[in-house]
Structure formats: C-alpha cells, structure tokens
C-alpha cells in the first residue's frame, strides 16, 4: 500500500510538472528516481547492512565495516549527485531540497541502524520542514549556484560521518544499537489484536465458502488452485482493489476541492492507472509458489483428479494462473474506468487509460515459469514488465505516425501482442519444466 501511494504522489506531481514543459517533467522524474533510490537505501538496504556489521563477520571478512561504509556512501553520493544534476528550468528551490533530502535520509538511516539520534533528526526535520516556507530569504540563499557548489562537499562530509555512525565499531554502543534495533523489530512485528481480528475476516469467509463448494462438487481443477492458499484467492485482490479505488476517489475529490476540477479531469487517468499495482502484486505472488503451502501442494499432487504427467499438470496449472491474473487485471481496469466515468473524463483520457492497461497486460505472464526451480525475484519481474512497457510505448510512436492511428491505440495493440507472445512462451516453459507441486523442489 505504501508503494502504491508513493507511486500515486510521483505520478500526480509529475503530471503537474508536465504541464510546465518537458524539461520540467524530465527534471522531476529524474529527481523522483533519485529520491526513490535514497528511500530504498534507508528503508531496505540499511536494516540488512547493519546486521552484517557484527563480530563474526568481522572475523570472516577482512575490513567488512569499511566496505559497508564505502558502499553505503557511494549510493548516497549517487542519489545526491542525481538530484543536483537534474535539468532544472529554475533552481530557486534546489538548495533547500538538497538540504532536506540529506537531513531526512541520514535521519532515517540512523534510525534504521538503531542510533538514538535518528528518530530525533527525522521528527525535528519533519516539523521544521512545515515552517520552511516562511523562510523565503534562507531558501533563496541556499539555492544560489555558488552556495550549492560549496554545499555539496559539506553534504558529502555529513554523509560520511553519519554512515560511519550507523556502523558502530564494536564497544557498548554497538550492542546498545543492536538491542534498540531488536526492540523496534519485535514491536513492529506485533500486530494490534483488533486489527489481527478484523484483517482478512471477509476474505477468509469467501475463501472457505468457495472451498466448501468446490469440495462438494469434487472440482479437481478449482481444488488445484485452492492449494495455493487464501492469500492467492480472488477475494483478496477484490478487497485490495476496492480499498485502493476508494482511497483514490477521496484523493481526487480532495484535489478537486483544493485545486481545480479541470486539473483532476486532466490527470484523472493517471490516478486510475495506480489501481494496476494491485494485480501486479498479485501476479508477483503467483510467481512465487514456493512460499505458499508446500505441504498442501504435495497432497494436491497426489489427488486422483490431478494429471499424471508433469506436462499436463503444469499446463493445467499455467492456464489457471493466467485466468487468475487476467481476472485481476480486468477488475483493476474496470475499476479505473469507473473512476474516470465518475470524474467526468473525456474520451481522450479513457483512451490513455485503456492504452496503459493494455501496456501493463504482460504482467499476466509473470506467474508462468519453472516453479520447480528458483523463485523469480519480484524486482526482476517488475524490470521485465517495465522493459516491455517502455519498448511497446516507444515503438508505438513511429507506427502511429506512419499509419495515422492514435499512439495509445497502437500501444494497446502492441501490449496485447506482447502478452500473447509472453503467455505462449510461458506455457511452453511450464510444460517443459518438472512438476510445479510441491513448489520449490530442485529440478
């Protein structure tokens, strides 16, 4: 959900920047990529990296702490250099942006490492950022080109000092940071009893009802999918799509009230496109069957209704996985079109959303793989989808210019063609692979 909301903010602000010219939009997305890099560094890389900084690894790997510090600093330098080198049309806010990015990123990294100053920096920085708009003189001074050039080495020194503090070099401070990080992890892992009771209540009921119905009918094809567990049931995806659609609708109403209804109608298709992240996450989970009930999958493999040969079993499973994925894609696309209709969007906005949905359709082929081998990384799946999305969109421009058809219509046809090719190739891969159940078995 956090990733979807982050993408929503990036798309919405990027759409506003696009109205000011292509250079402004390019600068924004350039900076957005750098900020996402720094956020992943602070939220995902640092919690794992600090665990490597322990006495056992220090004995096994010479100069382990120094290498961790160097790698962490290089990532921060790359993100900071990317923000500073973006092709801005105006640098009136660049100096202040660099200051807040460094402050919040270092504070988050220190907090993730268990340093006592991390939370304080994040809280104080967040409070001060709310009042920074009243200090227009300071913002202008920080954004002067000479000040920006002189501040970059200062920020580099701050990053090195902060990163070295994240990786404590033995002593009591190392163990106190380790204890604080462990307490935070244990607290975050505990769920509120009310939330735990309400979470998935309706979806569990729907899954149980479907399981009873299919068991009474002795429907071997549907029982095969029940071996994937309730988290892969369509009810989970339907609830997620409905909640996200409700959030997007509220955000659209708030934006129309605060800004202008015409602006929301112009970028409403971008808001609706965020719904595609729900079936995308569902398809990625379907591509990682080794994490879902291997004992039940082994029993399903031994059922009398299960196909005897691995090729037949995998072909049937592949067809069902594609059906589930296509169903999620259709649900998200329909919900997006409904949001556009409620917002009063025109035909051009509907065509743009339809084109984006078709460009994202190759996601339905992500679950089609050799499930008996290693799991497909979620990052690799997203990169493959982005590659096909970008290639089809870039190819649509010259084809549309030659044929005279709308670019998004051509892109939609290319997305459908790419999907058919990917699905056919994925089904062939599954037929030639060892039996998918029990998942995760070595080939």
PDB file of N, CA and C in Angstrom, residues 74-115:
ATOM      1  N   UNK A  74      28.615   5.469  -1.335  1.00  0.00           N
ATOM      2  CA  UNK A  74      28.524   5.582  -2.793  1.00  0.00           C
ATOM      3  C   UNK A  74      27.072   5.704  -3.246  1.00  0.00           C
ATOM      4  N   UNK A  75      26.178   4.934  -2.626  1.00  0.00           N
ATOM      5  CA  UNK A  75      24.771   5.020  -3.002  1.00  0.00           C
ATOM      6  C   UNK A  75      24.211   6.401  -2.673  1.00  0.00           C
ATOM      7  N   UNK A  76      24.556   6.918  -1.498  1.00  0.00           N
ATOM      8  CA  UNK A  76      24.085   8.255  -1.124  1.00  0.00           C
ATOM      9  C   UNK A  76      24.656   9.325  -2.043  1.00  0.00           C
ATOM     10  N   UNK A  77      25.927   9.198  -2.388  1.00  0.00           N
ATOM     11  CA  UNK A  77      26.529  10.177  -3.298  1.00  0.00           C
ATOM     12  C   UNK A  77      25.849  10.144  -4.664  1.00  0.00           C
ATOM     13  N   UNK A  78      25.510   8.945  -5.142  1.00  0.00           N
ATOM     14  CA  UNK A  78      24.850   8.833  -6.446  1.00  0.00           C
ATOM     15  C   UNK A  78      23.479   9.502  -6.420  1.00  0.00           C
ATOM     16  N   UNK A  79      22.712   9.265  -5.358  1.00  0.00           N
ATOM     17  CA  UNK A  79      21.406   9.899  -5.266  1.00  0.00           C
ATOM     18  C   UNK A  79      21.493  11.405  -5.156  1.00  0.00           C
ATOM     19  N   UNK A  80      22.426  11.888  -4.357  1.00  0.00           N
ATOM     20  CA  UNK A  80      22.591  13.336  -4.185  1.00  0.00           C
ATOM     21  C   UNK A  80      23.087  13.988  -5.481  1.00  0.00           C
ATOM     22  N   UNK A  81      24.038  13.346  -6.164  1.00  0.00           N
ATOM     23  CA  UNK A  81      24.535  13.897  -7.424  1.00  0.00           C
ATOM     24  C   UNK A  81      23.434  13.917  -8.488  1.00  0.00           C
ATOM     25  N   UNK A  82      22.564  12.901  -8.477  1.00  0.00           N
ATOM     26  CA  UNK A  82      21.466  12.889  -9.442  1.00  0.00           C
ATOM     27  C   UNK A  82      20.502  14.044  -9.224  1.00  0.00           C
ATOM     28  N   UNK A  83      20.186  14.339  -7.967  1.00  0.00           N
ATOM     29  CA  UNK A  83      19.288  15.466  -7.678  1.00  0.00           C
ATOM     30  C   UNK A  83      19.934  16.784  -8.061  1.00  0.00           C
ATOM     31  N   UNK A  84      21.225  16.914  -7.793  1.00  0.00           N
ATOM     32  CA  UNK A  84      21.914  18.173  -8.096  1.00  0.00           C
ATOM     33  C   UNK A  84      22.110  18.392  -9.590  1.00  0.00           C
ATOM     34  N   UNK A  85      22.175  17.316 -10.379  1.00  0.00           N
ATOM     35  CA  UNK A  85      22.475  17.443 -11.809  1.00  0.00           C
ATOM     36  C   UNK A  85      21.240  17.362 -12.693  1.00  0.00           C
ATOM     37  N   UNK A  86      20.054  17.366 -12.118  1.00  0.00           N
ATOM     38  CA  UNK A  86      18.833  17.285 -12.920  1.00  0.00           C
ATOM     39  C   UNK A  86      18.691  18.539 -13.793  1.00  0.00           C
ATOM     40  N   UNK A  87      18.097  18.420 -14.982  1.00  0.00           N
ATOM     41  CA  UNK A  87      17.969  19.568 -15.895  1.00  0.00           C
ATOM     42  C   UNK A  87      16.833  20.509 -15.488  1.00  0.00           C
ATOM     43  N   UNK A  88      17.041  21.261 -14.417  1.00  0.00           N
ATOM     44  CA  UNK A  88      16.004  22.169 -13.928  1.00  0.00           C
ATOM     45  C   UNK A  88      15.857  23.374 -14.867  1.00  0.00           C
ATOM     46  N   UNK A  89      14.640  23.860 -14.956  1.00  0.00           N
ATOM     47  CA  UNK A  89      14.422  25.141 -15.628  1.00  0.00           C
ATOM     48  C   UNK A  89      14.645  26.306 -14.668  1.00  0.00           C
ATOM     49  N   UNK A  90      14.491  26.039 -13.375  1.00  0.00           N
ATOM     50  CA  UNK A  90      14.726  27.038 -12.344  1.00  0.00           C
ATOM     51  C   UNK A  90      15.271  26.338 -11.113  1.00  0.00           C
ATOM     52  N   UNK A  91      16.310  26.914 -10.498  1.00  0.00           N
ATOM     53  CA  UNK A  91      16.962  26.314  -9.334  1.00  0.00           C
ATOM     54  C   UNK A  91      16.647  27.084  -8.057  1.00  0.00           C
ATOM     55  N   UNK A  92      15.480  27.720  -8.010  1.00  0.00           N
ATOM     56  CA  UNK A  92      15.157  28.540  -6.841  1.00  0.00           C
ATOM     57  C   UNK A  92      14.923  27.698  -5.589  1.00  0.00           C
ATOM     58  N   UNK A  93      14.577  26.427  -5.760  1.00  0.00           N
ATOM     59  CA  UNK A  93      14.307  25.560  -4.611  1.00  0.00           C
ATOM     60  C   UNK A  93      15.325  24.428  -4.480  1.00  0.00           C
ATOM     61  N   UNK A  94      16.358  24.407  -5.311  1.00  0.00           N
ATOM     62  CA  UNK A  94      17.276  23.281  -5.322  1.00  0.00           C
ATOM     63  C   UNK A  94      18.077  23.181  -4.031  1.00  0.00           C
ATOM     64  N   UNK A  95      18.605  24.306  -3.554  1.00  0.00           N
ATOM     65  CA  UNK A  95      19.432  24.268  -2.345  1.00  0.00           C
ATOM     66  C   UNK A  95      18.668  23.754  -1.144  1.00  0.00           C
ATOM     67  N   UNK A  96      17.454  24.241  -0.960  1.00  0.00           N
ATOM     68  CA  UNK A  96      16.638  23.777   0.169  1.00  0.00           C
ATOM     69  C   UNK A  96      16.264  22.309   0.001  1.00  0.00           C
ATOM     70  N   UNK A  97      15.986  21.894  -1.236  1.00  0.00           N
ATOM     71  CA  UNK A  97      15.633  20.490  -1.467  1.00  0.00           C
ATOM     72  C   UNK A  97      16.800  19.572  -1.116  1.00  0.00           C
ATOM     73  N   UNK A  98      18.020  19.949  -1.509  1.00  0.00           N
ATOM     74  CA  UNK A  98      19.182  19.142  -1.167  1.00  0.00           C
ATOM     75  C   UNK A  98      19.358  19.044   0.350  1.00  0.00           C
ATOM     76  N   UNK A  99      19.154  20.157   1.041  1.00  0.00           N
ATOM     77  CA  UNK A  99      19.319  20.162   2.498  1.00  0.00           C
ATOM     78  C   UNK A  99      18.337  19.199   3.166  1.00  0.00           C
ATOM     79  N   UNK A 100      17.055  19.270   2.790  1.00  0.00           N
ATOM     80  CA  UNK A 100      16.058  18.419   3.432  1.00  0.00           C
ATOM     81  C   UNK A 100      16.222  16.962   3.038  1.00  0.00           C
ATOM     82  N   UNK A 101      16.636  16.697   1.800  1.00  0.00           N
ATOM     83  CA  UNK A 101      16.849  15.310   1.379  1.00  0.00           C
ATOM     84  C   UNK A 101      17.971  14.669   2.179  1.00  0.00           C
ATOM     85  N   UNK A 102      19.081  15.386   2.346  1.00  0.00           N
ATOM     86  CA  UNK A 102      20.203  14.852   3.125  1.00  0.00           C
ATOM     87  C   UNK A 102      19.800  14.664   4.585  1.00  0.00           C
ATOM     88  N   UNK A 103      19.099  15.636   5.139  1.00  0.00           N
ATOM     89  CA  UNK A 103      18.724  15.562   6.554  1.00  0.00           C
ATOM     90  C   UNK A 103      17.785  14.380   6.816  1.00  0.00           C
ATOM     91  N   UNK A 104      16.723  14.265   6.027  1.00  0.00           N
ATOM     92  CA  UNK A 104      15.753  13.197   6.265  1.00  0.00           C
ATOM     93  C   UNK A 104      16.347  11.829   5.955  1.00  0.00           C
ATOM     94  N   UNK A 105      17.157  11.741   4.884  1.00  0.00           N
ATOM     95  CA  UNK A 105      17.749  10.450   4.534  1.00  0.00           C
ATOM     96  C   UNK A 105      18.709   9.976   5.608  1.00  0.00           C
ATOM     97  N   UNK A 106      19.566  10.860   6.095  1.00  0.00           N
ATOM     98  CA  UNK A 106      20.510  10.463   7.141  1.00  0.00           C
ATOM     99  C   UNK A 106      19.777  10.142   8.439  1.00  0.00           C
ATOM    100  N   UNK A 107      18.748  10.906   8.757  1.00  0.00           N
ATOM    101  CA  UNK A 107      17.979  10.603   9.959  1.00  0.00           C
ATOM    102  C   UNK A 107      17.297   9.254   9.886  1.00  0.00           C
ATOM    103  N   UNK A 108      16.719   8.937   8.713  1.00  0.00           N
ATOM    104  CA  UNK A 108      16.067   7.637   8.548  1.00  0.00           C
ATOM    105  C   UNK A 108      17.075   6.503   8.607  1.00  0.00           C
ATOM    106  N   UNK A 109      18.245   6.698   7.988  1.00  0.00           N
ATOM    107  CA  UNK A 109      19.278   5.668   8.043  1.00  0.00           C
ATOM    108  C   UNK A 109      19.782   5.429   9.454  1.00  0.00           C
ATOM    109  N   UNK A 110      19.983   6.495  10.224  1.00  0.00           N
ATOM    110  CA  UNK A 110      20.414   6.347  11.617  1.00  0.00           C
ATOM    111  C   UNK A 110      19.347   5.636  12.446  1.00  0.00           C
ATOM    112  N   UNK A 111      18.080   5.976  12.197  1.00  0.00           N
ATOM    113  CA  UNK A 111      17.010   5.304  12.929  1.00  0.00           C
ATOM    114  C   UNK A 111      16.946   3.820  12.575  1.00  0.00           C
ATOM    115  N   UNK A 112      17.136   3.487  11.297  1.00  0.00           N
ATOM    116  CA  UNK A 112      17.123   2.081  10.893  1.00  0.00           C
ATOM    117  C   UNK A 112      18.295   1.319  11.493  1.00  0.00           C
ATOM    118  N   UNK A 113      19.413   1.998  11.718  1.00  0.00           N
ATOM    119  CA  UNK A 113      20.577   1.352  12.320  1.00  0.00           C
ATOM    120  C   UNK A 113      20.492   1.252  13.831  1.00  0.00           C
ATOM    121  N   UNK A 114      19.485   1.883  14.445  1.00  0.00           N
ATOM    122  CA  UNK A 114      19.343   1.830  15.890  1.00  0.00           C
ATOM    123  C   UNK A 114      20.061   2.934  16.619  1.00  0.00           C
ATOM    124  N   UNK A 115      20.508   3.958  15.904  1.00  0.00           N
ATOM    125  CA  UNK A 115      21.202   5.071  16.565  1.00  0.00           C
ATOM    126  C   UNK A 115      20.177   5.952  17.279  1.00  0.00           C
TER     127      UNK A 115
END
